């Protein structure tokens, strides 16, 4: 198989980690070898770190710190895990990167040796239209400028437990409109399993629906 | 002022972001800050939003400077605010003391972290005492302890308004957990809900009026006179602003007491315990300073036992004991987990050890 | 030498008559430094816009010295207080007035960083080589060999370092828009000129300005008038050279 790399970028709390896990597990279920890489250098909470044991059990190769290996967690930003640097050299299958938020956008990808020159790199912007800075087409287009390269958008519109099909579909329309202006595809609409079941395979704009199982409530600290 | 929210909207974000948006909605003019986890995203989002709305920001050389520059900004007549945590909060007690003495209505956001010293950055209520009573003074402050993102938004608006109405340093006390937690809330422009934003008045730079402001006094009596006036005005404010919530059984076998994020666990525990048939009450101080003494005395007087739950080693418990001294015979127990998270299950376990076996509930009330 | 016949030399208009005679000790340099500032405020006609900030220590005795808005704080925090006010209201002309302890020791970080940020403020610092109000302990500016409450055998530079060269340090870290000088209360016209230049730099919006004044403390030095002037003129100037250390570059536009 051809190795591929997918990186999920976006705003603080846009749902990048949740999407990265969902995507990695879906690829794993197709029988592919998958590495899930924690590139969040900002946020000591809600990251892959506390979940890695569980995710390994599901067959993923998780590259992230163990909490007990870290010192001063969150105090001075996160240290880069040494294995992240060389993941492209070592790993033969799919590599899914969870990129933390910050002013640097996708520049963080430069920390993975060779990644920015990697031919089959796809960077996807995760968008929740319930966040004020990405609430409409205009704002999403502005937000997307921060990320280069960028290969697609993911609609992750939700309000936690209050999420409805209507809300997700409304988000899908906004993200679709922004994507058109950016000349980028909408890769998927992500929705909690219960919502996704009601939506079916495709969202209102004809983009695939990724059913999302929430892991992050288990990930705090 | 620019319209921040054209219409009310449900939004999904972290607690730190909520503060930045709420400060914007409250009409805050300028933030002075210094990096410390877990409050950093307040600055990150404020610096993204401020230029779009003509607001200011200054990153200073340390927390002392951030705190004192905030006082300068407020004295110049602007709604200025500051945010910090842990060791930063320790340093900021110096400017906060000056704010108490000079009645400077600065607003502070504290995202508590584990202590003492550097420690950890997430779950903690170990800055309760510091935020209420730090500094060399009498704790002439107003401290709101929030539990949800909606409250962070609502009480930020209230903090700016009450700071400028009563002119005491005012705090929104959160913690690393609330700072990072994701949750839905409604963002709104306070004026569309009939809440007028309090106007400001400069202490410096008013044309035709010379104002001298000092912290220093020549004689003890002079200080005492000034301080007595402040104390009386603080007491007056206390009556008007004190807030709490009480729920559950009115004559409980066990009264749970908690503030801030921990009250989410105790509220859930209270509900589940009552569903199991226990007689349980719940009391949550929303203002920690002033502390809702009378309200607590009232419910505590009808309670058989009290369980204080906090992510600190007795900081809330000492406030509770002070409030109840001589007014309640109910023993005060503590579920004290300094710097640790607290779940409803832990509260239930502890409560069930204290509660009379079901079926006997109320037997010894008559 | 000009002989002044008027028994009541003119008091600057910006001085607050109600707080005069002032509270400083006889022979103290603060009164002279603040007279320079007062005359400059008058000459520039900026009393309405001026905010005078003073610190802890003897400078706090000036909290109501002027007929201008004033704020008193401590520990060199006068710098962030006035910088914060200036950031919030750029119309203000702000002056932070302090001693060597506040500016060079406990609040040194504020002086350094305000200078580095080129804050649009003026810092005036009185260097009298001791912590005066606390009873004459060693200051950052205490001269080698000088006896103080905490150097009873004289300051030993091996153990406690050399006197802080404040203006030289500030000059080294500021941009070419800053003004930095060291004067002395023993030469009033020159000191006043420096203060005026400093305030004008702020008025022009060029940036940070800093004037240190060598200042006498006869009370803590235990010196009579003659000894005081001699210490100022002969001893202190050995370590603290007088003069303008940095004069801002003025653009052609500004000159016109």
PDB file of N, CA, C and O in Angstrom, chain B residues 179-239:
ATOM      1  N   UNK B 179     -11.271  26.088  32.974  1.00  0.00           N
ATOM      2  CA  UNK B 179     -10.549  26.818  31.926  1.00  0.00           C
ATOM      3  C   UNK B 179     -10.485  26.011  30.632  1.00  0.00           C
ATOM      4  O   UNK B 179     -10.599  26.552  29.546  1.00  0.00           O
ATOM      5  N   UNK B 180     -10.310  24.702  30.779  1.00  0.00           N
ATOM      6  CA  UNK B 180     -10.053  23.851  29.613  1.00  0.00           C
ATOM      7  C   UNK B 180     -11.273  23.055  29.162  1.00  0.00           C
ATOM      8  O   UNK B 180     -11.286  22.513  28.061  1.00  0.00           O
ATOM      9  N   UNK B 181     -12.238  22.943  30.045  1.00  0.00           N
ATOM     10  CA  UNK B 181     -13.426  22.153  29.769  1.00  0.00           C
ATOM     11  C   UNK B 181     -14.181  22.720  28.566  1.00  0.00           C
ATOM     12  O   UNK B 181     -14.204  23.923  28.353  1.00  0.00           O
ATOM     13  N   UNK B 182     -14.806  21.847  27.776  1.00  0.00           N
ATOM     14  CA  UNK B 182     -15.623  22.295  26.647  1.00  0.00           C
ATOM     15  C   UNK B 182     -17.080  22.128  27.005  1.00  0.00           C
ATOM     16  O   UNK B 182     -17.477  21.071  27.502  1.00  0.00           O
ATOM     17  N   UNK B 183     -17.873  23.136  26.688  1.00  0.00           N
ATOM     18  CA  UNK B 183     -19.273  23.099  27.078  1.00  0.00           C
ATOM     19  C   UNK B 183     -20.037  24.140  26.259  1.00  0.00           C
ATOM     20  O   UNK B 183     -19.465  25.129  25.819  1.00  0.00           O
ATOM     21  N   UNK B 184     -21.328  23.898  26.099  1.00  0.00           N
ATOM     22  CA  UNK B 184     -22.158  24.858  25.366  1.00  0.00           C
ATOM     23  C   UNK B 184     -22.658  25.949  26.308  1.00  0.00           C
ATOM     24  O   UNK B 184     -22.861  25.710  27.505  1.00  0.00           O
ATOM     25  N   UNK B 185     -22.842  27.136  25.756  1.00  0.00           N
ATOM     26  CA  UNK B 185     -23.415  28.240  26.516  1.00  0.00           C
ATOM     27  C   UNK B 185     -24.061  29.214  25.543  1.00  0.00           C
ATOM     28  O   UNK B 185     -23.869  29.105  24.331  1.00  0.00           O
ATOM     29  N   UNK B 186     -24.819  30.152  26.093  1.00  0.00           N
ATOM     30  CA  UNK B 186     -25.415  31.194  25.254  1.00  0.00           C
ATOM     31  C   UNK B 186     -24.617  32.479  25.398  1.00  0.00           C
ATOM     32  O   UNK B 186     -24.420  32.970  26.507  1.00  0.00           O
ATOM     33  N   UNK B 187     -24.159  32.983  24.268  1.00  0.00           N
ATOM     34  CA  UNK B 187     -23.471  34.270  24.246  1.00  0.00           C
ATOM     35  C   UNK B 187     -24.505  35.339  23.931  1.00  0.00           C
ATOM     36  O   UNK B 187     -25.351  35.145  23.055  1.00  0.00           O
ATOM     37  N   UNK B 188     -24.445  36.423  24.645  1.00  0.00           N
ATOM     38  CA  UNK B 188     -25.428  37.466  24.403  1.00  0.00           C
ATOM     39  C   UNK B 188     -24.852  38.835  24.741  1.00  0.00           C
ATOM     40  O   UNK B 188     -23.866  38.956  25.467  1.00  0.00           O
ATOM     41  N   UNK B 189     -25.486  39.838  24.188  1.00  0.00           N
ATOM     42  CA  UNK B 189     -25.140  41.213  24.509  1.00  0.00           C
ATOM     43  C   UNK B 189     -25.976  41.600  25.731  1.00  0.00           C
ATOM     44  O   UNK B 189     -27.202  41.571  25.673  1.00  0.00           O
ATOM     45  N   UNK B 190     -25.346  41.938  26.857  1.00  0.00           N
ATOM     46  CA  UNK B 190     -26.112  42.176  28.087  1.00  0.00           C
ATOM     47  C   UNK B 190     -27.212  43.227  27.908  1.00  0.00           C
ATOM     48  O   UNK B 190     -28.256  43.147  28.549  1.00  0.00           O
ATOM     49  N   UNK B 191     -26.963  44.190  27.038  1.00  0.00           N
ATOM     50  CA  UNK B 191     -27.938  45.287  26.907  1.00  0.00           C
ATOM     51  C   UNK B 191     -29.231  44.820  26.254  1.00  0.00           C
ATOM     52  O   UNK B 191     -30.289  45.375  26.501  1.00  0.00           O
ATOM     53  N   UNK B 192     -29.152  43.749  25.423  1.00  0.00           N
ATOM     54  CA  UNK B 192     -30.377  43.231  24.822  1.00  0.00           C
ATOM     55  C   UNK B 192     -31.215  42.496  25.860  1.00  0.00           C
ATOM     56  O   UNK B 192     -32.372  42.185  25.628  1.00  0.00           O
ATOM     57  N   UNK B 193     -30.595  42.174  27.005  1.00  0.00           N
ATOM     58  CA  UNK B 193     -31.362  41.530  28.079  1.00  0.00           C
ATOM     59  C   UNK B 193     -31.701  42.528  29.178  1.00  0.00           C
ATOM     60  O   UNK B 193     -32.014  42.160  30.303  1.00  0.00           O
ATOM     61  N   UNK B 194     -31.536  43.796  28.854  1.00  0.00           N
ATOM     62  CA  UNK B 194     -31.912  44.826  29.818  1.00  0.00           C
ATOM     63  C   UNK B 194     -30.870  45.103  30.875  1.00  0.00           C
ATOM     64  O   UNK B 194     -31.116  45.836  31.827  1.00  0.00           O
ATOM     65  N   UNK B 195     -29.671  44.514  30.753  1.00  0.00           N
ATOM     66  CA  UNK B 195     -28.600  44.803  31.713  1.00  0.00           C
ATOM     67  C   UNK B 195     -27.772  45.961  31.189  1.00  0.00           C
ATOM     68  O   UNK B 195     -27.147  45.849  30.140  1.00  0.00           O
ATOM     69  N   UNK B 196     -27.818  47.062  31.901  1.00  0.00           N
ATOM     70  CA  UNK B 196     -27.000  48.196  31.485  1.00  0.00           C
ATOM     71  C   UNK B 196     -25.573  47.987  31.957  1.00  0.00           C
ATOM     72  O   UNK B 196     -25.343  47.485  33.052  1.00  0.00           O
ATOM     73  N   UNK B 197     -24.636  48.358  31.118  1.00  0.00           N
ATOM     74  CA  UNK B 197     -23.242  48.279  31.542  1.00  0.00           C
ATOM     75  C   UNK B 197     -22.926  49.493  32.408  1.00  0.00           C
ATOM     76  O   UNK B 197     -23.292  50.615  32.087  1.00  0.00           O
ATOM     77  N   UNK B 198     -22.265  49.211  33.503  1.00  0.00           N
ATOM     78  CA  UNK B 198     -21.912  50.268  34.442  1.00  0.00           C
ATOM     79  C   UNK B 198     -20.928  51.240  33.776  1.00  0.00           C
ATOM     80  O   UNK B 198     -19.986  50.810  33.123  1.00  0.00           O
ATOM     81  N   UNK B 199     -21.163  52.516  33.948  1.00  0.00           N
ATOM     82  CA  UNK B 199     -20.233  53.487  33.356  1.00  0.00           C
ATOM     83  C   UNK B 199     -18.980  53.591  34.220  1.00  0.00           C
ATOM     84  O   UNK B 199     -18.973  53.190  35.382  1.00  0.00           O
ATOM     85  N   UNK B 200     -17.940  54.138  33.651  1.00  0.00           N
ATOM     86  CA  UNK B 200     -16.674  54.242  34.372  1.00  0.00           C
ATOM     87  C   UNK B 200     -16.415  55.702  34.724  1.00  0.00           C
ATOM     88  O   UNK B 200     -16.999  56.605  34.140  1.00  0.00           O
ATOM     89  N   UNK B 201     -15.520  55.903  35.682  1.00  0.00           N
ATOM     90  CA  UNK B 201     -15.106  57.274  35.979  1.00  0.00           C
ATOM     91  C   UNK B 201     -13.623  57.256  36.319  1.00  0.00           C
ATOM     92  O   UNK B 201     -13.186  56.489  37.167  1.00  0.00           O
ATOM     93  N   UNK B 202     -12.858  58.086  35.618  1.00  0.00           N
ATOM     94  CA  UNK B 202     -11.414  58.075  35.846  1.00  0.00           C
ATOM     95  C   UNK B 202     -11.034  58.621  37.218  1.00  0.00           C
ATOM     96  O   UNK B 202     -11.699  59.517  37.748  1.00  0.00           O
ATOM     97  N   UNK B 203      -9.974  58.062  37.771  1.00  0.00           N
ATOM     98  CA  UNK B 203      -9.421  58.586  39.013  1.00  0.00           C
ATOM     99  C   UNK B 203      -8.270  59.537  38.706  1.00  0.00           C
ATOM    100  O   UNK B 203      -7.722  60.182  39.595  1.00  0.00           O
ATOM    101  N   UNK B 204      -7.869  59.543  37.456  1.00  0.00           N
ATOM    102  CA  UNK B 204      -6.768  60.401  37.005  1.00  0.00           C
ATOM    103  C   UNK B 204      -7.180  61.049  35.693  1.00  0.00           C
ATOM    104  O   UNK B 204      -7.883  60.438  34.891  1.00  0.00           O
ATOM    105  N   UNK B 205      -6.709  62.273  35.480  1.00  0.00           N
ATOM    106  CA  UNK B 205      -6.890  62.890  34.175  1.00  0.00           C
ATOM    107  C   UNK B 205      -8.254  63.521  33.958  1.00  0.00           C
ATOM    108  O   UNK B 205      -8.665  63.704  32.827  1.00  0.00           O
ATOM    109  N   UNK B 206      -8.968  63.829  35.048  1.00  0.00           N
ATOM    110  CA  UNK B 206     -10.252  64.528  34.891  1.00  0.00           C
ATOM    111  C   UNK B 206      -9.974  66.025  34.838  1.00  0.00           C
ATOM    112  O   UNK B 206      -9.360  66.587  35.749  1.00  0.00           O
ATOM    113  N   UNK B 207     -10.427  66.653  33.787  1.00  0.00           N
ATOM    114  CA  UNK B 207     -10.160  68.084  33.598  1.00  0.00           C
ATOM    115  C   UNK B 207     -10.793  68.910  34.726  1.00  0.00           C
ATOM    116  O   UNK B 207     -11.924  68.670  35.134  1.00  0.00           O
ATOM    117  N   UNK B 208     -10.018  69.855  35.214  1.00  0.00           N
ATOM    118  CA  UNK B 208     -10.542  70.774  36.217  1.00  0.00           C
ATOM    119  C   UNK B 208     -10.650  70.190  37.612  1.00  0.00           C
ATOM    120  O   UNK B 208     -11.312  70.756  38.478  1.00  0.00           O
ATOM    121  N   UNK B 209     -10.018  69.034  37.824  1.00  0.00           N
ATOM    122  CA  UNK B 209     -10.118  68.399  39.137  1.00  0.00           C
ATOM    123  C   UNK B 209      -8.786  67.715  39.447  1.00  0.00           C
ATOM    124  O   UNK B 209      -8.327  66.911  38.643  1.00  0.00           O
ATOM    125  N   UNK B 210      -8.194  68.085  40.571  1.00  0.00           N
ATOM    126  CA  UNK B 210      -6.934  67.450  40.946  1.00  0.00           C
ATOM    127  C   UNK B 210      -7.215  66.348  41.962  1.00  0.00           C
ATOM    128  O   UNK B 210      -7.897  66.581  42.956  1.00  0.00           O
ATOM    129  N   UNK B 211      -6.737  65.163  41.685  1.00  0.00           N
ATOM    130  CA  UNK B 211      -6.990  64.047  42.601  1.00  0.00           C
ATOM    131  C   UNK B 211      -5.668  63.464  43.097  1.00  0.00           C
ATOM    132  O   UNK B 211      -4.804  63.134  42.296  1.00  0.00           O
ATOM    133  N   UNK B 212      -5.568  63.354  44.397  1.00  0.00           N
ATOM    134  CA  UNK B 212      -4.383  62.731  45.001  1.00  0.00           C
ATOM    135  C   UNK B 212      -4.777  61.373  45.570  1.00  0.00           C
ATOM    136  O   UNK B 212      -5.678  61.295  46.393  1.00  0.00           O
ATOM    137  N   UNK B 213      -4.101  60.336  45.131  1.00  0.00           N
ATOM    138  CA  UNK B 213      -4.413  58.988  45.622  1.00  0.00           C
ATOM    139  C   UNK B 213      -3.187  58.412  46.318  1.00  0.00           C
ATOM    140  O   UNK B 213      -2.106  58.404  45.760  1.00  0.00           O
ATOM    141  N   UNK B 214      -3.412  57.914  47.511  1.00  0.00           N
ATOM    142  CA  UNK B 214      -2.278  57.375  48.259  1.00  0.00           C
ATOM    143  C   UNK B 214      -2.674  56.101  48.987  1.00  0.00           C
ATOM    144  O   UNK B 214      -3.846  55.871  49.296  1.00  0.00           O
ATOM    145  N   UNK B 215      -1.637  55.300  49.270  1.00  0.00           N
ATOM    146  CA  UNK B 215      -1.789  54.133  50.135  1.00  0.00           C
ATOM    147  C   UNK B 215      -1.228  54.399  51.511  1.00  0.00           C
ATOM    148  O   UNK B 215      -1.397  53.599  52.414  1.00  0.00           O
ATOM    149  N   UNK B 216      -0.485  55.466  51.619  1.00  0.00           N
ATOM    150  CA  UNK B 216       0.295  55.693  52.831  1.00  0.00           C
ATOM    151  C   UNK B 216      -0.439  56.633  53.781  1.00  0.00           C
ATOM    152  O   UNK B 216      -1.153  57.527  53.338  1.00  0.00           O
ATOM    153  N   UNK B 217      -0.280  56.384  55.071  1.00  0.00           N
ATOM    154  CA  UNK B 217      -0.950  57.215  56.072  1.00  0.00           C
ATOM    155  C   UNK B 217       0.047  57.629  57.137  1.00  0.00           C
ATOM    156  O   UNK B 217       0.974  56.892  57.447  1.00  0.00           O
ATOM    157  N   UNK B 218      -0.182  58.790  57.688  1.00  0.00           N
ATOM    158  CA  UNK B 218       0.761  59.296  58.676  1.00  0.00           C
ATOM    159  C   UNK B 218       0.524  58.668  60.039  1.00  0.00           C
ATOM    160  O   UNK B 218       1.443  58.261  60.721  1.00  0.00           O
ATOM    161  N   UNK B 219      -0.761  58.594  60.407  1.00  0.00           N
ATOM    162  CA  UNK B 219      -1.043  58.128  61.760  1.00  0.00           C
ATOM    163  C   UNK B 219      -2.069  57.000  61.727  1.00  0.00           C
ATOM    164  O   UNK B 219      -2.848  56.880  60.776  1.00  0.00           O
ATOM    165  N   UNK B 220      -2.042  56.195  62.752  1.00  0.00           N
ATOM    166  CA  UNK B 220      -2.916  55.030  62.826  1.00  0.00           C
ATOM    167  C   UNK B 220      -4.382  55.413  62.700  1.00  0.00           C
ATOM    168  O   UNK B 220      -5.158  54.767  62.015  1.00  0.00           O
ATOM    169  N   UNK B 221      -4.757  56.508  63.372  1.00  0.00           N
ATOM    170  CA  UNK B 221      -6.164  56.909  63.376  1.00  0.00           C
ATOM    171  C   UNK B 221      -6.638  57.272  61.968  1.00  0.00           C
ATOM    172  O   UNK B 221      -7.785  57.042  61.608  1.00  0.00           O
ATOM    173  N   UNK B 222      -5.724  57.857  61.200  1.00  0.00           N
ATOM    174  CA  UNK B 222      -6.060  58.268  59.840  1.00  0.00           C
ATOM    175  C   UNK B 222      -6.356  57.022  58.986  1.00  0.00           C
ATOM    176  O   UNK B 222      -7.333  56.967  58.241  1.00  0.00           O
ATOM    177  N   UNK B 223      -5.497  56.021  59.129  1.00  0.00           N
ATOM    178  CA  UNK B 223      -5.723  54.763  58.421  1.00  0.00           C
ATOM    179  C   UNK B 223      -7.023  54.129  58.883  1.00  0.00           C
ATOM    180  O   UNK B 223      -7.850  53.685  58.084  1.00  0.00           O
ATOM    181  N   UNK B 224      -7.212  54.122  60.207  1.00  0.00           N
ATOM    182  CA  UNK B 224      -8.384  53.450  60.767  1.00  0.00           C
ATOM    183  C   UNK B 224      -9.673  54.084  60.257  1.00  0.00           C
ATOM    184  O   UNK B 224     -10.635  53.396  59.939  1.00  0.00           O
ATOM    185  N   UNK B 225      -9.652  55.403  60.150  1.00  0.00           N
ATOM    186  CA  UNK B 225     -10.835  56.121  59.684  1.00  0.00           C
ATOM    187  C   UNK B 225     -11.150  55.730  58.231  1.00  0.00           C
ATOM    188  O   UNK B 225     -12.300  55.428  57.890  1.00  0.00           O
ATOM    189  N   UNK B 226     -10.108  55.711  57.419  1.00  0.00           N
ATOM    190  CA  UNK B 226     -10.300  55.344  56.013  1.00  0.00           C
ATOM    191  C   UNK B 226     -10.783  53.901  55.906  1.00  0.00           C
ATOM    192  O   UNK B 226     -11.730  53.584  55.190  1.00  0.00           O
ATOM    193  N   UNK B 227     -10.105  53.036  56.637  1.00  0.00           N
ATOM    194  CA  UNK B 227     -10.425  51.616  56.554  1.00  0.00           C
ATOM    195  C   UNK B 227     -11.836  51.340  57.082  1.00  0.00           C
ATOM    196  O   UNK B 227     -12.568  50.521  56.524  1.00  0.00           O
ATOM    197  N   UNK B 228     -12.220  52.051  58.135  1.00  0.00           N
ATOM    198  CA  UNK B 228     -13.560  51.849  58.695  1.00  0.00           C
ATOM    199  C   UNK B 228     -14.623  52.189  57.661  1.00  0.00           C
ATOM    200  O   UNK B 228     -15.642  51.511  57.537  1.00  0.00           O
ATOM    201  N   UNK B 229     -14.367  53.250  56.925  1.00  0.00           N
ATOM    202  CA  UNK B 229     -15.302  53.664  55.883  1.00  0.00           C
ATOM    203  C   UNK B 229     -15.379  52.565  54.811  1.00  0.00           C
ATOM    204  O   UNK B 229     -16.465  52.167  54.387  1.00  0.00           O
ATOM    205  N   UNK B 230     -14.216  52.064  54.407  1.00  0.00           N
ATOM    206  CA  UNK B 230     -14.192  50.989  53.405  1.00  0.00           C
ATOM    207  C   UNK B 230     -14.916  49.744  53.916  1.00  0.00           C
ATOM    208  O   UNK B 230     -15.665  49.101  53.183  1.00  0.00           O
ATOM    209  N   UNK B 231     -14.657  49.419  55.188  1.00  0.00           N
ATOM    210  CA  UNK B 231     -15.291  48.222  55.763  1.00  0.00           C
ATOM    211  C   UNK B 231     -16.808  48.360  55.787  1.00  0.00           C
ATOM    212  O   UNK B 231     -17.540  47.428  55.452  1.00  0.00           O
ATOM    213  N   UNK B 232     -17.261  49.558  56.158  1.00  0.00           N
ATOM    214  CA  UNK B 232     -18.706  49.780  56.206  1.00  0.00           C
ATOM    215  C   UNK B 232     -19.297  49.677  54.802  1.00  0.00           C
ATOM    216  O   UNK B 232     -20.374  49.086  54.607  1.00  0.00           O
ATOM    217  N   UNK B 233     -18.615  50.230  53.840  1.00  0.00           N
ATOM    218  CA  UNK B 233     -19.123  50.178  52.464  1.00  0.00           C
ATOM    219  C   UNK B 233     -19.063  48.756  51.912  1.00  0.00           C
ATOM    220  O   UNK B 233     -19.906  48.350  51.125  1.00  0.00           O
ATOM    221  N   UNK B 234     -18.045  48.032  52.350  1.00  0.00           N
ATOM    222  CA  UNK B 234     -17.951  46.630  51.925  1.00  0.00           C
ATOM    223  C   UNK B 234     -19.117  45.831  52.514  1.00  0.00           C
ATOM    224  O   UNK B 234     -19.736  45.023  51.821  1.00  0.00           O
ATOM    225  N   UNK B 235     -19.419  46.091  53.778  1.00  0.00           N
ATOM    226  CA  UNK B 235     -20.547  45.408  54.421  1.00  0.00           C
ATOM    227  C   UNK B 235     -21.857  45.714  53.700  1.00  0.00           C
ATOM    228  O   UNK B 235     -22.688  44.843  53.495  1.00  0.00           O
ATOM    229  N   UNK B 236     -22.001  46.966  53.337  1.00  0.00           N
ATOM    230  CA  UNK B 236     -23.198  47.379  52.607  1.00  0.00           C
ATOM    231  C   UNK B 236     -23.277  46.632  51.275  1.00  0.00           C
ATOM    232  O   UNK B 236     -24.316  46.082  50.908  1.00  0.00           O
ATOM    233  N   UNK B 237     -22.143  46.598  50.570  1.00  0.00           N
ATOM    234  CA  UNK B 237     -22.096  45.863  49.309  1.00  0.00           C
ATOM    235  C   UNK B 237     -22.430  44.387  49.548  1.00  0.00           C
ATOM    236  O   UNK B 237     -23.190  43.783  48.791  1.00  0.00           O
ATOM    237  N   UNK B 238     -21.863  43.839  50.618  1.00  0.00           N
ATOM    238  CA  UNK B 238     -22.041  42.414  50.896  1.00  0.00           C
ATOM    239  C   UNK B 238     -23.519  42.051  50.930  1.00  0.00           C
ATOM    240  O   UNK B 238     -23.936  41.041  50.359  1.00  0.00           O
ATOM    241  N   UNK B 239     -24.315  42.891  51.578  1.00  0.00           N
ATOM    242  CA  UNK B 239     -25.749  42.606  51.671  1.00  0.00           C
ATOM    243  C   UNK B 239     -26.402  42.593  50.286  1.00  0.00           C
ATOM    244  O   UNK B 239     -27.340  41.862  50.045  1.00  0.00           O
TER     245      UNK B 239
END
